[in-house]
Coordinates of C-alpha atoms and ligand atoms in Angstrom, one line a residue:
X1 CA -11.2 13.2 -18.6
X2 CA -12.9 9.9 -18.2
X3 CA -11.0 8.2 -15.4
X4 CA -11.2 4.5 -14.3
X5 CA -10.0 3.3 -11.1
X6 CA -9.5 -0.1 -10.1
X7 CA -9.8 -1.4 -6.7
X8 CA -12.4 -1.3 -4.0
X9 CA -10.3 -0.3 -0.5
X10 CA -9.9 2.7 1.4
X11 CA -6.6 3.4 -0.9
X12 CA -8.9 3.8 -4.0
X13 CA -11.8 6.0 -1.8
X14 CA -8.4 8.0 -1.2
X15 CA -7.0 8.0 -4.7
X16 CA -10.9 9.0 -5.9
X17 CA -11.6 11.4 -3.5
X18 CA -7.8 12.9 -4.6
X19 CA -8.8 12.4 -8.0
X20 CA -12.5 14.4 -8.2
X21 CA -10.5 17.5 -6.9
X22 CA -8.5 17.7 -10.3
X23 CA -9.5 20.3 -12.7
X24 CA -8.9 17.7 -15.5
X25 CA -11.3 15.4 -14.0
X26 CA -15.1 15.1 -15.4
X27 CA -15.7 11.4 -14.1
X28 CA -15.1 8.6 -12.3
X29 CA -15.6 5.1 -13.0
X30 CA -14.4 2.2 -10.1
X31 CA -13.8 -0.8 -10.2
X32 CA -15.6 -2.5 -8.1
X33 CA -15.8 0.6 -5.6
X34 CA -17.4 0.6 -2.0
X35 CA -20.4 2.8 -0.5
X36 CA -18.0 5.3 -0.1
X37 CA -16.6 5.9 -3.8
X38 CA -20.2 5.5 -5.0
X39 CA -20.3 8.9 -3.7
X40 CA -18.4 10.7 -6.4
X41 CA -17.8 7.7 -8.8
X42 CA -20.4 5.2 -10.9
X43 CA -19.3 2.2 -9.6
X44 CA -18.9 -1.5 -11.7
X45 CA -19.8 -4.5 -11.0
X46 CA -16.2 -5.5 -12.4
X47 CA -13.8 -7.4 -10.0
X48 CA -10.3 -5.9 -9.9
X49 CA -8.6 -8.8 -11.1
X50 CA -10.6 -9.2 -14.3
X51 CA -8.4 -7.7 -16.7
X52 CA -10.2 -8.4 -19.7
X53 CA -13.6 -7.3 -18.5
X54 CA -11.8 -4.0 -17.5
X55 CA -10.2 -3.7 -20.8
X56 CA -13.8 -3.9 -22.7
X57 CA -15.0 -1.5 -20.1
X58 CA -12.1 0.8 -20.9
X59 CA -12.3 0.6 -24.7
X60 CA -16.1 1.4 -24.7
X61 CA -16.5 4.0 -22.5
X62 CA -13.5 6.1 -24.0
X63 CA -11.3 5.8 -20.8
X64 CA -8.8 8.5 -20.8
X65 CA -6.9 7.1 -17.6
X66 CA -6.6 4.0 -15.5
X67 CA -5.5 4.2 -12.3
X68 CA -4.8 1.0 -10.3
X69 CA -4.6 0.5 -6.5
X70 CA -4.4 -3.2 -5.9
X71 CA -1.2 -5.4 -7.2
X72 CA -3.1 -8.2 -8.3
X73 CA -4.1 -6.7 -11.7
X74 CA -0.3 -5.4 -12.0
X75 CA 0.6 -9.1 -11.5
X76 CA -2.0 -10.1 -14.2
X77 CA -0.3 -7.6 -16.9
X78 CA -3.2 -5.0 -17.1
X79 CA -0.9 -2.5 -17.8
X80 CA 0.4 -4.9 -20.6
X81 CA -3.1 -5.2 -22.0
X82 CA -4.0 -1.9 -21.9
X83 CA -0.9 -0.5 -23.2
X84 CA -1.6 -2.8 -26.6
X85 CA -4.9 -1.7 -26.6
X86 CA -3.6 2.1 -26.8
X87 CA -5.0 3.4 -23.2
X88 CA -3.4 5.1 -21.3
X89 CA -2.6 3.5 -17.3
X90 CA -1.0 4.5 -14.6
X91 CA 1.3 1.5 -12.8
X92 CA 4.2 -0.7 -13.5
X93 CA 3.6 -3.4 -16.6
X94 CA 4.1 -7.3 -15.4
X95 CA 7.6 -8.1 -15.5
X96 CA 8.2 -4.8 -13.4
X97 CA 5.1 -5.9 -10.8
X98 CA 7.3 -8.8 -9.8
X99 CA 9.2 -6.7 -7.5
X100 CA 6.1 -7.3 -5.4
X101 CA 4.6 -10.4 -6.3
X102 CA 7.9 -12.2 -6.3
X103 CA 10.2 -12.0 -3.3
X104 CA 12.8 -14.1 -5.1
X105 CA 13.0 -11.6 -8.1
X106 CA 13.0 -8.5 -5.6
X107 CA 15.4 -9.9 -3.6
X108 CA 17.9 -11.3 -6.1
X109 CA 17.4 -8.2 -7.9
X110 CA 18.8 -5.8 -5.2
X111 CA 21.3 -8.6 -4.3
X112 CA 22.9 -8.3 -7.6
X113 CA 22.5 -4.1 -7.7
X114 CA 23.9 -3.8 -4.1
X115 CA 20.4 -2.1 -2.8
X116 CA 20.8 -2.9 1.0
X117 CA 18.5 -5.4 2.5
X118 CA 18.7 -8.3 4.8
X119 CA 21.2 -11.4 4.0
X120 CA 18.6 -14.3 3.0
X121 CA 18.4 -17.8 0.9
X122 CA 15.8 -18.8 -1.3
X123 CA 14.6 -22.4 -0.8
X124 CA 12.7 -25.2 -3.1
X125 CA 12.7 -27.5 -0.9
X126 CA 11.0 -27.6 2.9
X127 CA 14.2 -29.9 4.0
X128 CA 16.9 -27.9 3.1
X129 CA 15.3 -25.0 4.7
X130 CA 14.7 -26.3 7.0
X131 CA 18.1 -27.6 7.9
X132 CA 19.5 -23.9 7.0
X133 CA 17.5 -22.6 10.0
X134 CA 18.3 -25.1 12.4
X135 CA 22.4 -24.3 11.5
X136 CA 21.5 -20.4 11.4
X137 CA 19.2 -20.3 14.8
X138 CA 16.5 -18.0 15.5
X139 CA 15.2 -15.0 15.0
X140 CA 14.9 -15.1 11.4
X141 CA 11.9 -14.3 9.0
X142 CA 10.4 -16.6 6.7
X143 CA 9.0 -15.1 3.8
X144 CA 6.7 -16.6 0.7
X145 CA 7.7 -16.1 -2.8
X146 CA 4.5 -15.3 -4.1
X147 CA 1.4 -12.6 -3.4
X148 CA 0.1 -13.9 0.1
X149 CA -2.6 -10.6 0.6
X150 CA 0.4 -9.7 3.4
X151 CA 0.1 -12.7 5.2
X152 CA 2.9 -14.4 3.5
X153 CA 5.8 -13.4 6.1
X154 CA 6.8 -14.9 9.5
X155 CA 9.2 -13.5 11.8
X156 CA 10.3 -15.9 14.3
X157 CA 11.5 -15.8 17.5
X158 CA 12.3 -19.1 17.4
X159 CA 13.6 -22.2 15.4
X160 CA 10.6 -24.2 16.2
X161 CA 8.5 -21.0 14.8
X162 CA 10.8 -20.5 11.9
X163 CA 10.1 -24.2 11.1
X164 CA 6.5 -24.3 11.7
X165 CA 6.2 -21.6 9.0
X166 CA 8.1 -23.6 6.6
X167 CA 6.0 -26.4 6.8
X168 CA 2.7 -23.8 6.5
X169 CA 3.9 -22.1 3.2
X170 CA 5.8 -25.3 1.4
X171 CA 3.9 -28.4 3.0
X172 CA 0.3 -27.3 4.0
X173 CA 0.3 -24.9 0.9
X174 CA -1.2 -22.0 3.3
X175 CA -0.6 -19.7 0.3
X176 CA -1.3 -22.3 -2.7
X177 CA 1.3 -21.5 -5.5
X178 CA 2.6 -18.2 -3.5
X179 CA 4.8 -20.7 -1.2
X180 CA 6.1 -22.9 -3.6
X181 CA 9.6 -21.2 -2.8
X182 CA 10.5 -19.4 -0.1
X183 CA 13.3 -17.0 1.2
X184 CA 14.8 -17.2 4.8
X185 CA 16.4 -14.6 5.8
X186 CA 18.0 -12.1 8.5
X187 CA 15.8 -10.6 11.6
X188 CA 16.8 -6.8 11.0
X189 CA 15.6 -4.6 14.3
X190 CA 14.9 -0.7 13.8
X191 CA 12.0 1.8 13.4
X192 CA 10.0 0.9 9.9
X193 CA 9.0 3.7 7.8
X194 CA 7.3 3.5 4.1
X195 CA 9.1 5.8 0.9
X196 CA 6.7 5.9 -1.6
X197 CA 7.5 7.5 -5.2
X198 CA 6.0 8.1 -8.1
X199 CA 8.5 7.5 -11.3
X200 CA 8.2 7.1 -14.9
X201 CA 11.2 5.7 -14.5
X202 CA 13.4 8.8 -15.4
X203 CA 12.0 11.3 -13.2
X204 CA 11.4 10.3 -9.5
X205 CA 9.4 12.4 -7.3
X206 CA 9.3 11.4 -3.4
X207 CA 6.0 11.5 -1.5
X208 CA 5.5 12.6 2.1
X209 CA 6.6 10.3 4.0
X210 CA 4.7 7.6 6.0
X211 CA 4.2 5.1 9.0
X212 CA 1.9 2.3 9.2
X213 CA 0.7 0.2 12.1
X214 CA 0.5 -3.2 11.0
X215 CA -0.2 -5.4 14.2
X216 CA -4.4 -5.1 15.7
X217 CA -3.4 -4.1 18.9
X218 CA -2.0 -1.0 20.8
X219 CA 1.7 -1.4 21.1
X220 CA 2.3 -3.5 18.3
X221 CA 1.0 -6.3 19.8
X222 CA -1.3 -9.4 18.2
X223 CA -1.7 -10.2 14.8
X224 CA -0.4 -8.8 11.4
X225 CA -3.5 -6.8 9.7
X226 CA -3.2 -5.3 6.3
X227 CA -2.6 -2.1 8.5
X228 CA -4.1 0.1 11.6
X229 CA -3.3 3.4 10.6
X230 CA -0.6 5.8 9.6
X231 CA 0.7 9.1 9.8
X232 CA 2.7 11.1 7.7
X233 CA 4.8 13.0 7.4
X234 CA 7.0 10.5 9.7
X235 CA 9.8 12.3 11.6
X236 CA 11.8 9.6 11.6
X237 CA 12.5 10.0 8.2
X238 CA 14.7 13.3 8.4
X239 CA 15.8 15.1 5.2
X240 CA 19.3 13.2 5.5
X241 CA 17.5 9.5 5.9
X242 CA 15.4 10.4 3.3
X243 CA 18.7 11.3 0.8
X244 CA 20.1 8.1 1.7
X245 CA 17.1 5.9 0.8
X246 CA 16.7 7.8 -2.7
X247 CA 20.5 7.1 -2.8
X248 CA 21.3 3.8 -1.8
X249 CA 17.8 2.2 -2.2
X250 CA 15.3 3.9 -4.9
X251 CA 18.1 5.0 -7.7
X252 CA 20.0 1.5 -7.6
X253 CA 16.8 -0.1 -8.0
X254 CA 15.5 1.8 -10.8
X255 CA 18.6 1.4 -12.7
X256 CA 19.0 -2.1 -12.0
X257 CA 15.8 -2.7 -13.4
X258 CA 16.7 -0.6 -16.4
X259 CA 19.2 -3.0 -17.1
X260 CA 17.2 -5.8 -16.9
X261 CA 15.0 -3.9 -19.5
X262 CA 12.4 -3.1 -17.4
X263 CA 10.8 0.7 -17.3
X264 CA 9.3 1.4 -14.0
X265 CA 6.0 3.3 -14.1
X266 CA 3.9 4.1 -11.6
X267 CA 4.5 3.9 -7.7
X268 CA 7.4 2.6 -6.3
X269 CA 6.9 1.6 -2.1
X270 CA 9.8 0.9 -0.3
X271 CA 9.3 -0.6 3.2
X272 CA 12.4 0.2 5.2
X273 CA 13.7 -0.7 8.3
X274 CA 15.7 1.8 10.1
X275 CA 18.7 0.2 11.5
X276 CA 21.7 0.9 13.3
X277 CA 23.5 0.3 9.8
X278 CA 21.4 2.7 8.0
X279 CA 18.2 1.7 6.1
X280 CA 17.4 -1.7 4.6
X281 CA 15.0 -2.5 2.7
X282 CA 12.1 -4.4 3.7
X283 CA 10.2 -5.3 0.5
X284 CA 8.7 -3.9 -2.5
X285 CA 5.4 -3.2 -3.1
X286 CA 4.1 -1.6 -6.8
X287 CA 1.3 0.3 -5.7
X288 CA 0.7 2.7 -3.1
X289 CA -0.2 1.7 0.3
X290 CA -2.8 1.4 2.1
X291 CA -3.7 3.0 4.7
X292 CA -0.4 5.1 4.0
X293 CA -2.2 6.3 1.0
X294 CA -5.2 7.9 3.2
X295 CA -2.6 9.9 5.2
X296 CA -0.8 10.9 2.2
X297 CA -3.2 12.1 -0.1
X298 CA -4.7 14.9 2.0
X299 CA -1.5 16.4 2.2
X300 CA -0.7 16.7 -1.3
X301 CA -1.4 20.3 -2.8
X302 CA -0.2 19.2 -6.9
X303 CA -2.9 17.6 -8.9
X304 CA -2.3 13.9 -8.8
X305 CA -4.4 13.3 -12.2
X306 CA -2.0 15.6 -13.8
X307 CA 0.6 13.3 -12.1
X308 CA -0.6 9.9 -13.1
X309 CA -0.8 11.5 -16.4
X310 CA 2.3 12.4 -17.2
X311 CA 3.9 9.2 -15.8
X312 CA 1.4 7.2 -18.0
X313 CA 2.8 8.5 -21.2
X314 CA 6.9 9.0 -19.9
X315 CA 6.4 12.7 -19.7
X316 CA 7.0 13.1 -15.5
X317 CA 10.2 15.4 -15.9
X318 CA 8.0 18.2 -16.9
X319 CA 6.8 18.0 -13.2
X320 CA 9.7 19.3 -11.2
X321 CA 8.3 19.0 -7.8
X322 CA 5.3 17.9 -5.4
X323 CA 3.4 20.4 -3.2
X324 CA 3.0 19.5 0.0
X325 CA 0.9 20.5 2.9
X326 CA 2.8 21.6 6.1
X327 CA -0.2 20.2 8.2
X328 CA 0.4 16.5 9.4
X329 CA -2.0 14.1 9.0
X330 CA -3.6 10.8 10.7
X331 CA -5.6 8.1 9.6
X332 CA -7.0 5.4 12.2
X333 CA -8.4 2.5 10.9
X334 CA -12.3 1.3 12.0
X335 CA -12.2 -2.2 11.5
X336 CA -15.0 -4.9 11.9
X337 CA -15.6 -7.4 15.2
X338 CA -13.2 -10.2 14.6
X339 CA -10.7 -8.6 12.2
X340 CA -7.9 -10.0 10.7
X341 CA -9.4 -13.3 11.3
X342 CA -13.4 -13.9 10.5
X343 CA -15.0 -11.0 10.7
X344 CA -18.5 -9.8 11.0
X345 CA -20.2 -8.1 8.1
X346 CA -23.6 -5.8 7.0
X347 CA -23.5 -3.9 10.7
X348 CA -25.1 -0.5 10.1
X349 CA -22.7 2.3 10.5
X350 CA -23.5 4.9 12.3
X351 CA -22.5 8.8 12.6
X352 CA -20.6 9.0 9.1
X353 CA -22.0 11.8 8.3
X354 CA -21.6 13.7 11.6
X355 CA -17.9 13.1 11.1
X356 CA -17.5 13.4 7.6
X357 CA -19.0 17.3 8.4
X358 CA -16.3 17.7 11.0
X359 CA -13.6 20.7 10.2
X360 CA -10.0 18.6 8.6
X361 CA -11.8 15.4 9.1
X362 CA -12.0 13.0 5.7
X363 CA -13.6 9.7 6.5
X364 CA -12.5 7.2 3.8
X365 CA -14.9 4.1 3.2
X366 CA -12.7 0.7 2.6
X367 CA -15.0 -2.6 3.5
X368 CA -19.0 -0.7 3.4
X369 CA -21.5 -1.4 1.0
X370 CA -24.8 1.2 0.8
X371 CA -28.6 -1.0 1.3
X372 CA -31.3 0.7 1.5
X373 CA -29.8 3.4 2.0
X374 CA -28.1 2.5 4.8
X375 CA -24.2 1.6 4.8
X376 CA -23.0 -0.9 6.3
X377 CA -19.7 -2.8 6.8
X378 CA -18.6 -5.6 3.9
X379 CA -15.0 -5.8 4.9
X380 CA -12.3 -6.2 7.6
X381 CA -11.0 -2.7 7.2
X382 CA -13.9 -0.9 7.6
X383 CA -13.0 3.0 7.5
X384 CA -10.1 5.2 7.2
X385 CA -10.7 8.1 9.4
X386 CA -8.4 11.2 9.1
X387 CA -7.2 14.1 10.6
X388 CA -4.7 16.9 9.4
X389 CA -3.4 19.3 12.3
X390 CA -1.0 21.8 12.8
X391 CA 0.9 19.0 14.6
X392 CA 1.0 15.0 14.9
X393 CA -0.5 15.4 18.0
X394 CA -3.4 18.2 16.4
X395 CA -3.6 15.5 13.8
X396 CA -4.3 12.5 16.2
X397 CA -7.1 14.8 18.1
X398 CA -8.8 15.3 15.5
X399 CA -8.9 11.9 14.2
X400 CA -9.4 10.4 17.5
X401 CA -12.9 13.0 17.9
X402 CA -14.1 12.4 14.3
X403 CA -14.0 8.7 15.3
X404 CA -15.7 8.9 18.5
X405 CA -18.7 10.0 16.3
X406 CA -19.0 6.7 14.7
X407 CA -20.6 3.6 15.7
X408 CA -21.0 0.1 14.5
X409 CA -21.5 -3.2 16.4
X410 CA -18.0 -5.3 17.2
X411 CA -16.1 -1.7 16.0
X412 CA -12.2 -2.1 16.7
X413 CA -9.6 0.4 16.1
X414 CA -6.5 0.9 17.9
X415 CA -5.6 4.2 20.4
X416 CA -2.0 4.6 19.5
X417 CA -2.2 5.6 15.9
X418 CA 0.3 8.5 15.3
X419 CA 1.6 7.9 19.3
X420 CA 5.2 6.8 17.9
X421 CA 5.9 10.4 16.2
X422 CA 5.5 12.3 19.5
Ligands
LIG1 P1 6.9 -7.4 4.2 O1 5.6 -7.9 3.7 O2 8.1 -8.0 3.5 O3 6.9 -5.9 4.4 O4 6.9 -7.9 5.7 C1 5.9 -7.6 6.6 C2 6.5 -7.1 7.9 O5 7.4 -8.1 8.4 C3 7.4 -5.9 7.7 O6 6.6 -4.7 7.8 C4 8.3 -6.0 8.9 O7 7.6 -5.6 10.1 C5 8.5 -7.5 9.0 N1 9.7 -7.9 8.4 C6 9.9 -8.3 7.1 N2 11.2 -8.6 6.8 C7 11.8 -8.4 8.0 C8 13.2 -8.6 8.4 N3 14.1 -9.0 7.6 N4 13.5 -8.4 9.7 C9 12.5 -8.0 10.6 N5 11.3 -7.8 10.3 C10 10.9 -8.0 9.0
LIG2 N1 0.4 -0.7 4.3 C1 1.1 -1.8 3.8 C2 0.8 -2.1 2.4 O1 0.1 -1.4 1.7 O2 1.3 -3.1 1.9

C-alpha cells in the first residue's frame, strides 16, 4: 500500500516509524515530514492544513491510506473531502472533529449525555463572565472555544487571574476567532491520565494507557508546553479505572454522538482527571497525542496499518483485540533554548546516531530539518527520545542514557519524565 501521512511532529515520526513495520506497507509519503521521517518516507512540500493540495496529491499518486496526526486538517473536513473523492482516511470527518476544536460542542455534548466532567458556563460576552467569576471566586479554569495550539486554557488561582484571561481570549483576541466564546468552568484536582482509542465507531479498542508532562519544568512547574514526555502504560490507570472510563466516559460519548448523527472514526483521546469522585473528563482531542503517541507506539505488537485500515472502511470488529508489549516505555522530550516561548532554531544536533544505535532506544525527530547533511533543530519540540524496559524505572534509564548522548546548543528537557509512576 501507498500510504500518506499528514503532519510533521514527533507523533507522525511515531506513527511512520509504526507504520514502515507493517507487512502491508510498500511506502510512505508525509506531509510535510521532518529530518527524521525523511528517513523512511518521501517527504512533500505540502503543509498539513492544505486540504486540497493533499487531495490532488492523494488522487495522483494512487494513495491507498491517509493517516492524519494533527487536528487542524480534521477541523478543515479532509476526511470529508477525501471521503467524496473515494480515498480511503483514517480520522473523524468535521462535524465529529468538533469535539476538539470546539469546547462549547464537547462540553454541551457530554452535558446533555451525562459523560462526567467539570460544572462550566459558556460565555459571549467578556462582562457577563466576568461577573460569573467574581460571584463564583477562584480557582476556576478558563477555557477558549476554539483550536488555540493548547494554549487556549487558564487555570486560575485567582479571580484577578481568572479575569485577566478573559480579557486575553475575548478582548485582546490572544487566540483570533478561537476566543470568541469562552467556557468557565470548575477547578477539578486529581492525577491526569490520557485514554486513547481507536473506534470506527462500533468497535472500540483501548490503547495502553498514557501520561504526559505538560508544564517545562521538573515538578510540574512553569509554563504549559505542548508536552515534556510520557510514559505508558500509566499505573494509575488500573484495570477497574480503566472499565469505568470506557463506561461512564468513552461509550456515552460515542453514542451520544450517534445520536446526533455523527460516526466516530479514527482516535478518540480522552484527557481525564482522576478525582476523588471518579474520573472526569478533561477534554477531547481527535487525534492521538503527542508525545503520548511516541510512548505508545513502541509498545504495540498488532499492525496499526491493518488498524487504520479497517477503521477507515467501518470494518474494526473484525479486530478483536490489541497486542501489547509487557515492557514499559518512556519518551523524554529534547526541546530547543527558549521553548515554549521563542525558541532558537538550525542548532546542529549532535549524537543521533550514537543513540538511535542504542539497544530499546527509538529517537523520534519532531522540530529537525536535514542541511547539508547535517540535522538540525526547526522546532520547539525537538526530539522524542524513548526507552522500553522491563520496568518504568528500566524504561526511564534507558531513556535518560540514550539522551545523554545527544547534544545541541540551548538543549532543555526535563529529569522527572516517568518519576510519577514509581
Ligand atoms: P485541556 O486542553 O482542556 O486538556 O487543558 C489543558 C490542561 O489544563 C489539562 O491537561 C489540565 O491540566 C488543565 N485543566 C483543564 N481543565 C481543567 C479543570 N477543569 N480543572 C483543573 N485543571 C484543568
Ligand atoms: N499531549 C497532549 C496532546 O496531544 O494534546
Amino acid at each position: 500500500m501507498r500510504i500518506l501521512i499528514v503532519g510533521s511532529g514527533g507523533r507522525e515520526h511515531a506513527l511512520a516509524w509504526k507504520i514502515f513495520q507493517s507487512k502491508l506497507c510498500d511506502k510512505i509519503f508525509c506531509a510535510p515530514g521532518n529530518g527524521g521521517i525523511e528517513q523512511i518516507a518521501e517527504c512533500l512540500p505540502i503543509p498539513a492544513d492544505d486540504v486540497s493540495g493533499l487531495l490532488d496529491f492523494a488522487r495522483k499518486e494512487k494513495i491507498d491510506l491517509t493517516v492524519v496526526g494533527p487536528e487542524r486538517a480534521l477541523e478543515l473536513g479532509i476526511v470529508d473531502e477525501f471521503t467524496k473523492a473515494g480515498l480511503k482516511i483514517f480520522g473523524p470527518d468535521k462535524s465529529a472533529a468538533r469535539l476538539e476544536a470546539s469546547k462549547v460542542f464537547s462540553k454541551e455534548l457530554m452535558a446533555k449525555y451525562k459523560v462526567p466532567t467539570a460544572a462550566f458556563k459558556v460565555f459571549d460576552s467578556p462582562d457577563a463572565a466576568k461577573k460569573y467569576i467574581e460571584a463564583h471566586g477562584a480557582p476556576c479554569v478558563v477555557k477558549a472555544d476554539g483550536l488555540a495550539a493548547g494554549k487556549g486554557v487558564v487555570v486560575a488561582k485567582t479571580v484577578d487571574e481568572a479575569r485577566a484571561a478573559v480579557t486575553a481570549m475575548m478582548e485582546d483576541k490572544v487566540f483570533g476567532e478561537a476566543g470568541k466564546r469562552i467556557i468557565v468552568e470548575e477547578c477539578l484536582e486529581g492525577q491526569e491520565a490520557s485514554i486513547l482509542v481507536i473506534t470506527d465507531s462500533r468497535q472500540v479498542l483501548a490503547l495502553a494507557s498514557a501520561q504526559d508532562h505538560k508544564r517545562i519544568f521538573d515538578n510540574d512547574q512553569g509554563a504549559n508546553t505542548g508536552g515534556m514526555g510520557a510514559y505508558s502504560p500509566a499505573p494509575v490507570v488500573t484495570e477497574s479505572i480503566l472499565k469505568t472510563v470506557m463506561e461512564k466516559i468513552i461509550y456515552p460519548t460515542l453514542d451520544g454522538l450517534a445520536k446526533e448523527g455523527i460516526d466516530y472514526r479514527g482516535v478518540l483521546y480522552a484527557g481525564i482527571m482522576l478525582t476523588k469522585n471518579g474520573p472526569q473528563t478533561l477534554e477531547f482531542n481527535v487525534r492521538f497525542g503527542d508525545p503520548e503517541t511516541q510512548a505508545i507506539l513502541p509498545r504495540l505488537k498488532s499492525d496499526l496499518v491493518e488498524i487504520m485500515l479497517a477503521t477507515a472502511v467501518g470494518k474494526l470488529s473484525k479486530i478483536k483485540k490489541l497486542d501489547w508489549e509487557e515492557r514499559a516505555s518512556v519518551c523524554v522530550v529534547c526541546a530547543a533554548g527558549g521553548y515554549p516561548g521563542n525558541y532558537e532554531k538550525n542548532k546542529e544536533i549532535f549524537g543521533l546516531e550514537e543513540a538511535q544505535r542504542m539497544k530499546d532506544v527509538v529517537v523520534f525527530h519532531a522540530g529537525t530539518k536535514k542541511a547539508a547533511g547535517k540535522i538540525l533543530t526547526g522546532g520547539g519540540r525537538v526530539l522524542g527520545v524513548t526507552g522500553l524496559g522491563n520496568s518504568i524505572k528500566e524504561a526511564i534509564n534507558k531513556a535518560y542514557a540514550a539522551v545523554d548522548k545527544i547534544k545541541f546548543e540551548g538543549m532543555q528537557y526535563r529529569r522527572d519524565i516517568g518519576k510519577k509512576a514509581l
